PDB file of C-alpha atoms in Angstrom:
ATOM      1  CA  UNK A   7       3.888 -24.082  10.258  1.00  0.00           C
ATOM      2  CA  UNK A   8       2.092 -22.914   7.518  1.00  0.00           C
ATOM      3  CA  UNK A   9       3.377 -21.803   3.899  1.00  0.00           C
ATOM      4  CA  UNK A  10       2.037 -19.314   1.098  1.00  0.00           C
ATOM      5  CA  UNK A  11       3.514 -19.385  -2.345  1.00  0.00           C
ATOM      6  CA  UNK A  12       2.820 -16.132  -4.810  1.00  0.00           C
ATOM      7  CA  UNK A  13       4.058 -15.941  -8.267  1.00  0.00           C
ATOM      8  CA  UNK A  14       4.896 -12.243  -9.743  1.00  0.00           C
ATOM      9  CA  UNK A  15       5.472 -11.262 -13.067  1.00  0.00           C
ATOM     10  CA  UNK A  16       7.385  -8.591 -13.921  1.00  0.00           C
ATOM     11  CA  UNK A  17       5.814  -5.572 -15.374  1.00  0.00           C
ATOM     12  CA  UNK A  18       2.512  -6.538 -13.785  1.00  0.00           C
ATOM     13  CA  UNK A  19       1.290  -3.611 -11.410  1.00  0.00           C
ATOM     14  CA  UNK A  20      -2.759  -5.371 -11.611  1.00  0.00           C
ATOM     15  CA  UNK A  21      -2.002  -8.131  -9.376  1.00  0.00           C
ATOM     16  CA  UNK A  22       0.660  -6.027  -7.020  1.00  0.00           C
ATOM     17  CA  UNK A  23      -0.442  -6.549  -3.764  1.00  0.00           C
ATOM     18  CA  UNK A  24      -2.174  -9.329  -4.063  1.00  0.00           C
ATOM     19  CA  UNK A  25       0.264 -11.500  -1.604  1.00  0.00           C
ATOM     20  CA  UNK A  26       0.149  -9.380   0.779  1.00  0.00           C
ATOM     21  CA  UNK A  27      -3.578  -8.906   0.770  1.00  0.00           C
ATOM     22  CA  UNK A  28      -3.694 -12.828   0.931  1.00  0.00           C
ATOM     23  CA  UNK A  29      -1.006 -12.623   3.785  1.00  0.00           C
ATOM     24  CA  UNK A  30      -2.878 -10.013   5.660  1.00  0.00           C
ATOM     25  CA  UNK A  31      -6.294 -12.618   5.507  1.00  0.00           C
ATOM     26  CA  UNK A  32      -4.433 -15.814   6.983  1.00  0.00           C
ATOM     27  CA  UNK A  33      -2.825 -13.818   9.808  1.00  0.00           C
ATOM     28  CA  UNK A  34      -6.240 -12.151  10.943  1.00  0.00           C
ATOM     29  CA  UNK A  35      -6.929 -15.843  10.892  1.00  0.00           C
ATOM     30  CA  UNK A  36      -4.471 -16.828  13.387  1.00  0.00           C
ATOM     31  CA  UNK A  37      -4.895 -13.880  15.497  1.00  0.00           C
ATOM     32  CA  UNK A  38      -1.488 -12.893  14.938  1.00  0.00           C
ATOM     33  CA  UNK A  39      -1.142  -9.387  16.826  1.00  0.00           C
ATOM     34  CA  UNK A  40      -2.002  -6.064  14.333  1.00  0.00           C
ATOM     35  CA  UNK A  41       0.603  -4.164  14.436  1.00  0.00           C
ATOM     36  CA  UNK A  42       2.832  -7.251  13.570  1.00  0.00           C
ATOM     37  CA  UNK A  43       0.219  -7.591  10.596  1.00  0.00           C
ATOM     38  CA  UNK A  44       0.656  -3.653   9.962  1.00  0.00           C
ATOM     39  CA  UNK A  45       4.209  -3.921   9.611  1.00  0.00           C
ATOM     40  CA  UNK A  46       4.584  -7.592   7.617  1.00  0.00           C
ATOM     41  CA  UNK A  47       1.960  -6.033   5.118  1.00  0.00           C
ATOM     42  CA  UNK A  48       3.929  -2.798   4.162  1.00  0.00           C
ATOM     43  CA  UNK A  49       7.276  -4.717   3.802  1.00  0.00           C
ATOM     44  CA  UNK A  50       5.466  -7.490   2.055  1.00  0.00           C
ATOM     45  CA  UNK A  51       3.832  -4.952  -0.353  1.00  0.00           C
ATOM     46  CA  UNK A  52       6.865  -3.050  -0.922  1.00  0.00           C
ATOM     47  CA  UNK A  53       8.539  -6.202  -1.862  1.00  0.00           C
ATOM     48  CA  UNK A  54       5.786  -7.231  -4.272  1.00  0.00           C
ATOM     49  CA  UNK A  55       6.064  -3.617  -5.988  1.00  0.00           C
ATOM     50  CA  UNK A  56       9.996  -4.464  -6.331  1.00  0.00           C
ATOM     51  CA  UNK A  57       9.450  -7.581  -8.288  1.00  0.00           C
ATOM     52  CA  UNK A  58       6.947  -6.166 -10.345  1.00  0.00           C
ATOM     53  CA  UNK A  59       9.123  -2.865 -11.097  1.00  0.00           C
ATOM     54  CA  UNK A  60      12.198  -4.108 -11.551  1.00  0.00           C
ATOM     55  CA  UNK A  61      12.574  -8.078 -11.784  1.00  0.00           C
ATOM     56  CA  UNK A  62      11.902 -10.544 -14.511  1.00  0.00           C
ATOM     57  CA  UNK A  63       9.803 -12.601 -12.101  1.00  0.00           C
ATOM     58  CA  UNK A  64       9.393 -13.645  -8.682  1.00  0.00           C
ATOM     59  CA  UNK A  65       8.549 -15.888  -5.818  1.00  0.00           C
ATOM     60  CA  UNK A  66       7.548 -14.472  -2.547  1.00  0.00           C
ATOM     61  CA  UNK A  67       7.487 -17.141   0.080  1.00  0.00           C
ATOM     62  CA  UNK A  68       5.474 -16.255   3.189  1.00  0.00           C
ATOM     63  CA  UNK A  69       6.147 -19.027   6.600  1.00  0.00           C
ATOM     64  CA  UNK A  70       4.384 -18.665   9.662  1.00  0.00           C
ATOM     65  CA  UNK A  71       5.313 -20.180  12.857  1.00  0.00           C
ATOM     66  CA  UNK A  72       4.940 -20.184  16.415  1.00  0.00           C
ATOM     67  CA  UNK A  73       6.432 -16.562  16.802  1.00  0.00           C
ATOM     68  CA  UNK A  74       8.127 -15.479  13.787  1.00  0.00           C
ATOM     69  CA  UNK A  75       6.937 -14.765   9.831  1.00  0.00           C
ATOM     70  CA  UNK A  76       9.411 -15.212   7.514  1.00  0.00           C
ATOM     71  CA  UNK A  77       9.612 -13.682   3.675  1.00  0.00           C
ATOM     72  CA  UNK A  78      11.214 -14.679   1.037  1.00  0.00           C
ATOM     73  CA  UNK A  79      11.047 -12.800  -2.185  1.00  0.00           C
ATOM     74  CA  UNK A  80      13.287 -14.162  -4.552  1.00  0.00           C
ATOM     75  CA  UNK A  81      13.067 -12.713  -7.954  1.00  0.00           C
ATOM     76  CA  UNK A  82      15.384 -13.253 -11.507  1.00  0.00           C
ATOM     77  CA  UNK A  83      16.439  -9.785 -12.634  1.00  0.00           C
ATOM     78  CA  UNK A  84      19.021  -7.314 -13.089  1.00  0.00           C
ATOM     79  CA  UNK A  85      19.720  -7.565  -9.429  1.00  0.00           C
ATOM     80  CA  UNK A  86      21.153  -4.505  -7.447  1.00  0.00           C
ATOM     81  CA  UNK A  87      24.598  -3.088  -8.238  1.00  0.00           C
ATOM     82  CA  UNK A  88      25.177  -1.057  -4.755  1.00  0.00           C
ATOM     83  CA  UNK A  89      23.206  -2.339  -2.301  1.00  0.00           C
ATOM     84  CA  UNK A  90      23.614   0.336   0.432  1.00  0.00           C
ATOM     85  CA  UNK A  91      23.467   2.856  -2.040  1.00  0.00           C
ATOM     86  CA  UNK A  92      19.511   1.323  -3.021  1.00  0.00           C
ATOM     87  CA  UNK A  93      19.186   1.505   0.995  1.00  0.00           C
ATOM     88  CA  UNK A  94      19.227   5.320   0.887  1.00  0.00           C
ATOM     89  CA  UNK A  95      15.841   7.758   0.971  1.00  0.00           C
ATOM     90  CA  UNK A  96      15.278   8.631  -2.174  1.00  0.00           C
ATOM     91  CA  UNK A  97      17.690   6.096  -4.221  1.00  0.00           C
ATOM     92  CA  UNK A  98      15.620   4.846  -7.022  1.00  0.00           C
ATOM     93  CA  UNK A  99      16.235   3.368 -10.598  1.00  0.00           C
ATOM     94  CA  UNK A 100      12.802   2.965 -11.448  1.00  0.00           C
ATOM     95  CA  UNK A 101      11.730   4.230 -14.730  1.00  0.00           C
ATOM     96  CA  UNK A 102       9.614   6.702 -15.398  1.00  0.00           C
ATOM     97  CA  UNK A 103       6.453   4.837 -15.694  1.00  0.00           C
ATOM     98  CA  UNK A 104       6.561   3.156 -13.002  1.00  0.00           C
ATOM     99  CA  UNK A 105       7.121   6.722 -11.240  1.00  0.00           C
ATOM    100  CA  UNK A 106       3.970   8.202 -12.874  1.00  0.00           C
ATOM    101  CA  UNK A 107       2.031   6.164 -10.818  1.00  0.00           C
ATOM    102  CA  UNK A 108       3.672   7.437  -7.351  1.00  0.00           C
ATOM    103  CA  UNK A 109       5.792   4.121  -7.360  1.00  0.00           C
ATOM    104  CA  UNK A 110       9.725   4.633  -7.262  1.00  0.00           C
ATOM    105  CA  UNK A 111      10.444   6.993  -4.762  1.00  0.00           C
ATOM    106  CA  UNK A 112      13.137   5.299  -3.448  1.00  0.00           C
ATOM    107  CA  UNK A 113      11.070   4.383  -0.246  1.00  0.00           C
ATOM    108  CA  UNK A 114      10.858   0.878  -0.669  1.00  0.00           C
ATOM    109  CA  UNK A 115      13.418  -0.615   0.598  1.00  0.00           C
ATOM    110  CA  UNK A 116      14.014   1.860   3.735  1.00  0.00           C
ATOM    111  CA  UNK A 117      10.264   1.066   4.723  1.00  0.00           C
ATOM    112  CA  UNK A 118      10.763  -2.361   4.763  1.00  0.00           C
ATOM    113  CA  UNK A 119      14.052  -1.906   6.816  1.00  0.00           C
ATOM    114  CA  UNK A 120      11.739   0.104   9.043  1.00  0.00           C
ATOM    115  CA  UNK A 121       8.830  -2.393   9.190  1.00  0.00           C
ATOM    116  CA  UNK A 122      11.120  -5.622   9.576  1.00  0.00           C
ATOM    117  CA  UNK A 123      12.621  -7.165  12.737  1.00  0.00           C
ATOM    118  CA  UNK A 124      15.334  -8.374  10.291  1.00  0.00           C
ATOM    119  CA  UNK A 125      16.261  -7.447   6.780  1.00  0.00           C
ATOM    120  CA  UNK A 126      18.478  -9.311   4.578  1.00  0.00           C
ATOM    121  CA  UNK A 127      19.416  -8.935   0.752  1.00  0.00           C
ATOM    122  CA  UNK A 128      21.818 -11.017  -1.355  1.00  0.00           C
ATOM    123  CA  UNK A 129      22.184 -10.374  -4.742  1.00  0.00           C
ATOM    124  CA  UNK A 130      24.014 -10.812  -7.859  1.00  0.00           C
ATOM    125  CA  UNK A 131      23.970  -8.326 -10.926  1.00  0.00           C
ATOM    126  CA  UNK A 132      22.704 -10.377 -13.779  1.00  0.00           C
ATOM    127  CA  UNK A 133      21.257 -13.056 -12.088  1.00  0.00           C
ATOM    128  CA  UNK A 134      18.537 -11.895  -9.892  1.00  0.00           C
ATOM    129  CA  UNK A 135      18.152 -10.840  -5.667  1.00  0.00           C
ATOM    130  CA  UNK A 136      16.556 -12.286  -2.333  1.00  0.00           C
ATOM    131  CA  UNK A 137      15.065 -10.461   0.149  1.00  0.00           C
ATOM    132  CA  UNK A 138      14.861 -12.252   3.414  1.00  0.00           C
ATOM    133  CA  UNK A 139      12.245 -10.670   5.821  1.00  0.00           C
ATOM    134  CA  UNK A 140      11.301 -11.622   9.652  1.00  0.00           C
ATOM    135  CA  UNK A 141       9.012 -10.164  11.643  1.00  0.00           C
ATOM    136  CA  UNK A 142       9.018 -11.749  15.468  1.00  0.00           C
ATOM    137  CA  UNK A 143       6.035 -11.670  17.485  1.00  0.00           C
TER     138      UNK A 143
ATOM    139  CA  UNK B  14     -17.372  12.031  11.664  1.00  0.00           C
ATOM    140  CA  UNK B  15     -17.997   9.379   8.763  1.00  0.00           C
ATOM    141  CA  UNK B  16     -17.271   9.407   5.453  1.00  0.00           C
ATOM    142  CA  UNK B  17     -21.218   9.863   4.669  1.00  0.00           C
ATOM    143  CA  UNK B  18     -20.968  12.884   6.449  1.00  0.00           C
ATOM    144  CA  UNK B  19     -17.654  14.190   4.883  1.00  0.00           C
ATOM    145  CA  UNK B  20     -19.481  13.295   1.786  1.00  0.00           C
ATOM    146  CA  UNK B  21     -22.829  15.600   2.488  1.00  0.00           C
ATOM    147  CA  UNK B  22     -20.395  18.465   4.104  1.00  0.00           C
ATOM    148  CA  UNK B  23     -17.792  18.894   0.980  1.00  0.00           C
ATOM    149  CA  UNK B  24     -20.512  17.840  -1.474  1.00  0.00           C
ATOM    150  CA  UNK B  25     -18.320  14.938  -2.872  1.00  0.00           C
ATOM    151  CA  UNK B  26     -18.580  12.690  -5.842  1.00  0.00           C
ATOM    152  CA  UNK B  27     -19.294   8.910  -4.850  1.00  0.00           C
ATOM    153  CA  UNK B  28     -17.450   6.714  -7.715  1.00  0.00           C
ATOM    154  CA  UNK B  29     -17.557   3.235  -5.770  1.00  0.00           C
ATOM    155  CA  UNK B  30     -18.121   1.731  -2.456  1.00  0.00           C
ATOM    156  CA  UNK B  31     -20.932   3.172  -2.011  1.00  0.00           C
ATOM    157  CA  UNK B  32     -22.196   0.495   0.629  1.00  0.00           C
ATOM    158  CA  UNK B  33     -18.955   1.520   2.883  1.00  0.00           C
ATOM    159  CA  UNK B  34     -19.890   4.947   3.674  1.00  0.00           C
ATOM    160  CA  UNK B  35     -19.997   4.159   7.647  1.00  0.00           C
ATOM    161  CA  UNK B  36     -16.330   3.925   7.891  1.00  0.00           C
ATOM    162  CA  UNK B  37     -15.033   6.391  10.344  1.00  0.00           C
ATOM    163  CA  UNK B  38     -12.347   9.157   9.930  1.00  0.00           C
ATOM    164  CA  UNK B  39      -9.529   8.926  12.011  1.00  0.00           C
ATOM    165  CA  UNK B  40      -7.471  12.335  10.043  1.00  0.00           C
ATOM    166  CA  UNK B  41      -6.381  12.682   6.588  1.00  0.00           C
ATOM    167  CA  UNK B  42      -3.116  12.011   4.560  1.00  0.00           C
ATOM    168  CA  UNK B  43      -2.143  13.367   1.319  1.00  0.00           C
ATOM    169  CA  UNK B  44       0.246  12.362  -1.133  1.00  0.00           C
ATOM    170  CA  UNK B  45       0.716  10.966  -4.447  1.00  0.00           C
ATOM    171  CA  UNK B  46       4.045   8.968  -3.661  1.00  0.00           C
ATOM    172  CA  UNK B  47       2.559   5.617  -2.958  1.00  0.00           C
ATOM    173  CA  UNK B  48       5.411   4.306  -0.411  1.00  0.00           C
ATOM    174  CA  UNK B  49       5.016   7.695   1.300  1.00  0.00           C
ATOM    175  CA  UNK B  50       1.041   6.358   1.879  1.00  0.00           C
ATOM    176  CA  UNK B  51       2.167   2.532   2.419  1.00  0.00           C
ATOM    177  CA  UNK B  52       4.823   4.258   5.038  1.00  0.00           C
ATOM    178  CA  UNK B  53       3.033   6.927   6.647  1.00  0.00           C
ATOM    179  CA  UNK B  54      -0.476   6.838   6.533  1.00  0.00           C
ATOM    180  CA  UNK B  55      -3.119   6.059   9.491  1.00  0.00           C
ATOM    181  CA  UNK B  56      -5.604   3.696  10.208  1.00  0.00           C
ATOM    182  CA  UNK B  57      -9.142   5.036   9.121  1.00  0.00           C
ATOM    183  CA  UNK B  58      -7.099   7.950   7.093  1.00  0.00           C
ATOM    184  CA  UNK B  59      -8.803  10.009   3.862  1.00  0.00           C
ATOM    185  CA  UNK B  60      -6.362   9.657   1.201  1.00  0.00           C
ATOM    186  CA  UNK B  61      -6.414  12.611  -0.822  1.00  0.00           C
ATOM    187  CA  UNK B  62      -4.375  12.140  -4.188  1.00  0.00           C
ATOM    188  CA  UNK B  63      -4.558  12.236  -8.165  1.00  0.00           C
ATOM    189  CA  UNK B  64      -3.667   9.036  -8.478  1.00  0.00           C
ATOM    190  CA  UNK B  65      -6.101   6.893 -10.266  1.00  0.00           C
ATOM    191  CA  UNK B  66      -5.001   3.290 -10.856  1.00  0.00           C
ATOM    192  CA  UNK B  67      -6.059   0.278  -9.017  1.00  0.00           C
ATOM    193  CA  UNK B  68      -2.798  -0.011  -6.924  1.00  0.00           C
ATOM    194  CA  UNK B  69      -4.482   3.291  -5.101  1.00  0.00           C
ATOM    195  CA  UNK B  70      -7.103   0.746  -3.605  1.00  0.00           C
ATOM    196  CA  UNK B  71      -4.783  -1.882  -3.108  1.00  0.00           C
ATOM    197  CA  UNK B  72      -2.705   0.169  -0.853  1.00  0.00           C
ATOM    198  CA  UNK B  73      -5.883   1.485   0.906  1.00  0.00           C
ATOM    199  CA  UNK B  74      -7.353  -1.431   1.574  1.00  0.00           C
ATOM    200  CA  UNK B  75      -4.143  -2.818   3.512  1.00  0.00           C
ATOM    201  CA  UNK B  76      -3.648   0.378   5.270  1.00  0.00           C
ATOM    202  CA  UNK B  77      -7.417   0.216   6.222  1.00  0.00           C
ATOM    203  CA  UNK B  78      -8.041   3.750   5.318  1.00  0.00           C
ATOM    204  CA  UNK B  79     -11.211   5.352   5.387  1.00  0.00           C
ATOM    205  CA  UNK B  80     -11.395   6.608   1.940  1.00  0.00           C
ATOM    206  CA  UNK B  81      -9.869   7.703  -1.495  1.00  0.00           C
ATOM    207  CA  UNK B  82     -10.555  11.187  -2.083  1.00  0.00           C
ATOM    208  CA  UNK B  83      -9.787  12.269  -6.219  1.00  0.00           C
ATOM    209  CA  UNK B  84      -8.729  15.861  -6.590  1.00  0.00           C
ATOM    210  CA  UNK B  85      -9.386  18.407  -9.192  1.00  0.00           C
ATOM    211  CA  UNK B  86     -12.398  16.442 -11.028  1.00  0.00           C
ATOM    212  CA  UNK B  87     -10.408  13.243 -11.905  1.00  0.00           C
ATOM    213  CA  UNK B  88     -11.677  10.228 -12.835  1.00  0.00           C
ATOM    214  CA  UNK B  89     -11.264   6.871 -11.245  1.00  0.00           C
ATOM    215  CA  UNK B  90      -9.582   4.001 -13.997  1.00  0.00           C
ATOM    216  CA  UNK B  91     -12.203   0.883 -14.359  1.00  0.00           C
ATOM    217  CA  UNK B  92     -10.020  -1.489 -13.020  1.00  0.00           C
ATOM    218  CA  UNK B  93      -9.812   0.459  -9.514  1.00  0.00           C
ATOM    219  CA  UNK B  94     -13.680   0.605  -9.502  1.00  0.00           C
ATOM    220  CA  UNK B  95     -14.302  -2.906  -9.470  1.00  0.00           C
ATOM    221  CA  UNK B  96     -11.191  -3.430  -6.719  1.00  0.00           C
ATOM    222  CA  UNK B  97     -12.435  -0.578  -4.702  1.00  0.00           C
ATOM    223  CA  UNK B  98     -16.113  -2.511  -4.617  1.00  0.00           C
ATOM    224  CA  UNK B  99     -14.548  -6.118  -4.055  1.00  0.00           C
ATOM    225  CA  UNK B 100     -12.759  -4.581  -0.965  1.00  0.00           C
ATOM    226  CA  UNK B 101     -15.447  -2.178   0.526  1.00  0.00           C
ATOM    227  CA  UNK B 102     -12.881   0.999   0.146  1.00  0.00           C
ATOM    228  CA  UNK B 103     -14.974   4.251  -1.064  1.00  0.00           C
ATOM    229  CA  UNK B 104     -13.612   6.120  -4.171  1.00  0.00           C
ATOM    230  CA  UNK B 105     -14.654   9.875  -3.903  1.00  0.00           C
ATOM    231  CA  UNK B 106     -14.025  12.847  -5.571  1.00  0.00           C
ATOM    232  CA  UNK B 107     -13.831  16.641  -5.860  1.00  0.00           C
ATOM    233  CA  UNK B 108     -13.369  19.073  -8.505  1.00  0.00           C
ATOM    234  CA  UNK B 109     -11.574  21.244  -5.973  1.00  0.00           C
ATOM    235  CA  UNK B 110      -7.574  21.188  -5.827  1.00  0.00           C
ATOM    236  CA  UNK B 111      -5.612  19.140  -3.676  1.00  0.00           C
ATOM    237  CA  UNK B 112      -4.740  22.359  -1.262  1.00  0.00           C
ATOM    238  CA  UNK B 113      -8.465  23.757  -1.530  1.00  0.00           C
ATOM    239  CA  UNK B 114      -9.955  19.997  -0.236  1.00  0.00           C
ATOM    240  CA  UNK B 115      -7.214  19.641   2.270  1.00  0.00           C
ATOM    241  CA  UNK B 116      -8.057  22.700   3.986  1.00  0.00           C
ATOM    242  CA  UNK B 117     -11.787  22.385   4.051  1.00  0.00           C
ATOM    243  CA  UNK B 118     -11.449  18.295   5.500  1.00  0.00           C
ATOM    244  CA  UNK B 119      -8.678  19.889   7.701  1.00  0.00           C
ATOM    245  CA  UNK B 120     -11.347  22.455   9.276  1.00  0.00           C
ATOM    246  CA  UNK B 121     -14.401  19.557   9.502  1.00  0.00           C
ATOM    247  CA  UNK B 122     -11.680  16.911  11.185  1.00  0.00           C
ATOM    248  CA  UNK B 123     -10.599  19.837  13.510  1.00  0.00           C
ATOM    249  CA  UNK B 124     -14.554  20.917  14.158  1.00  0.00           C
ATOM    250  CA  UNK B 125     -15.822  17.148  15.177  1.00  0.00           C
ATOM    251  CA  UNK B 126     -12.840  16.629  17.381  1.00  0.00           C
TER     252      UNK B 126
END
């Protein structure tokens, strides 16, 4: 199995992307079938632009195995109040900075519903949230 | 059709990338809403959009789009320049408006099909 680490820093929109551009590289690596690539890398980036919008920090943990990715972005923050209410088109809380630049659309998390085998979100208001992520292949 | 051709055709602006002009055009997708992009857009896709920032590349360069395409004489930010070099992703732009380019990539997309 292998294992990437990223750290994100809240607030920090330069180095968005940057896991999943580093994901994208070791799965081309191991041949892992593009459209499964397509699909982990637009979850995975949507999840990086998450942290960095609305979290203190972040970890995202990418695993690789025989037939599955798994990601784990686990972040210290406000957290989310409503969860299926931040599930809905359009839902955002982003301010309006972040929307300037064509971010917070409330898009994010339905695309990564949409682009995940399995979705999974646990959080506590306060404290921070974890967003599980598998993509089977 | 290839974005060097697009480029002669609609008499664009080359900011970056200028070594990745060979890429070829699958269709075009505009928006500004950068999920809407991450979501929605193609493979070998001109992005046309006003947004400027590095992210812009970023998201381009995953998606494996053909090209950014500036509207309405806007200027790419530094910081998007050097990305858009690092990852071979052409910045371009137009002084025309986002509904003016649309139409005229529209009609060349439609004529080399």
């Amino acid at each position: 199995m292998i294992e990437l680490k990223f750290n994100i820093e809240g607030g920090d929109f330069d180095s968005a992307g940057t896991a999943s551009s580093e994901t994208k590289k070791k799965l081309q690596q191991l041949n892992v079938d593009s459209k499964v690539i397509k699909r982990t890398v637009v979850a995975l980036y949507e999840g990086e632009v998450n942290i960095a919008a609305h979290a203190y920090r972040g970890v995202v943990t990418v695993k690789v195995s025989d037939h599955q990715i798994l990601a784990i972005l686990k972040d210290e923050g406000p957290g989310i109040a409503d969860i299926s209410r931040a599930m809905m088109v359009g839902f955002s809380t982003a301010s309006p900075k972040v929307r300037e630049m064509g971010f917070g659309a409330g898009m994010g998390l339905p695309n990564m519903k949409k682009n995940a085998d399995d979705l999974q979100i646990e959080s506590t208001p306060g404290v921070g949230t974890t967003v599980t992520m598998s993509f089977v292949f | 059709m290839k974005v060097s051709e697009l480029v002669k055709e609609l008499n664009l602006v080359v900011f970056s990338g200028e070594n990745h002009l060979n890429r070829e055009i699958s269709g075009g997708y505009v928006s500004d809403l950068l999920s809407d992009v991450m979501g929605n857009a193609r493979e070998g896709n001109v992005w046309i959009t006003l947004q400027t920032h590095r992210n812009v590349v970023a998201i381009a360069s995953l998606k494996e789009l053909a090209c950014i395409l500036l509207v309405s004489s806007l200027v790419p930010e530094q910081s998007a320049l050097d990305h858009s070099n690092q990852e071979g992703i052409p910045v371009l732009g137009t002084s025309l408006s986002t509904f003016e380019i649309a139409g005229l990539l529209y009609q060349k997309i439609k004529i080399a099909r």
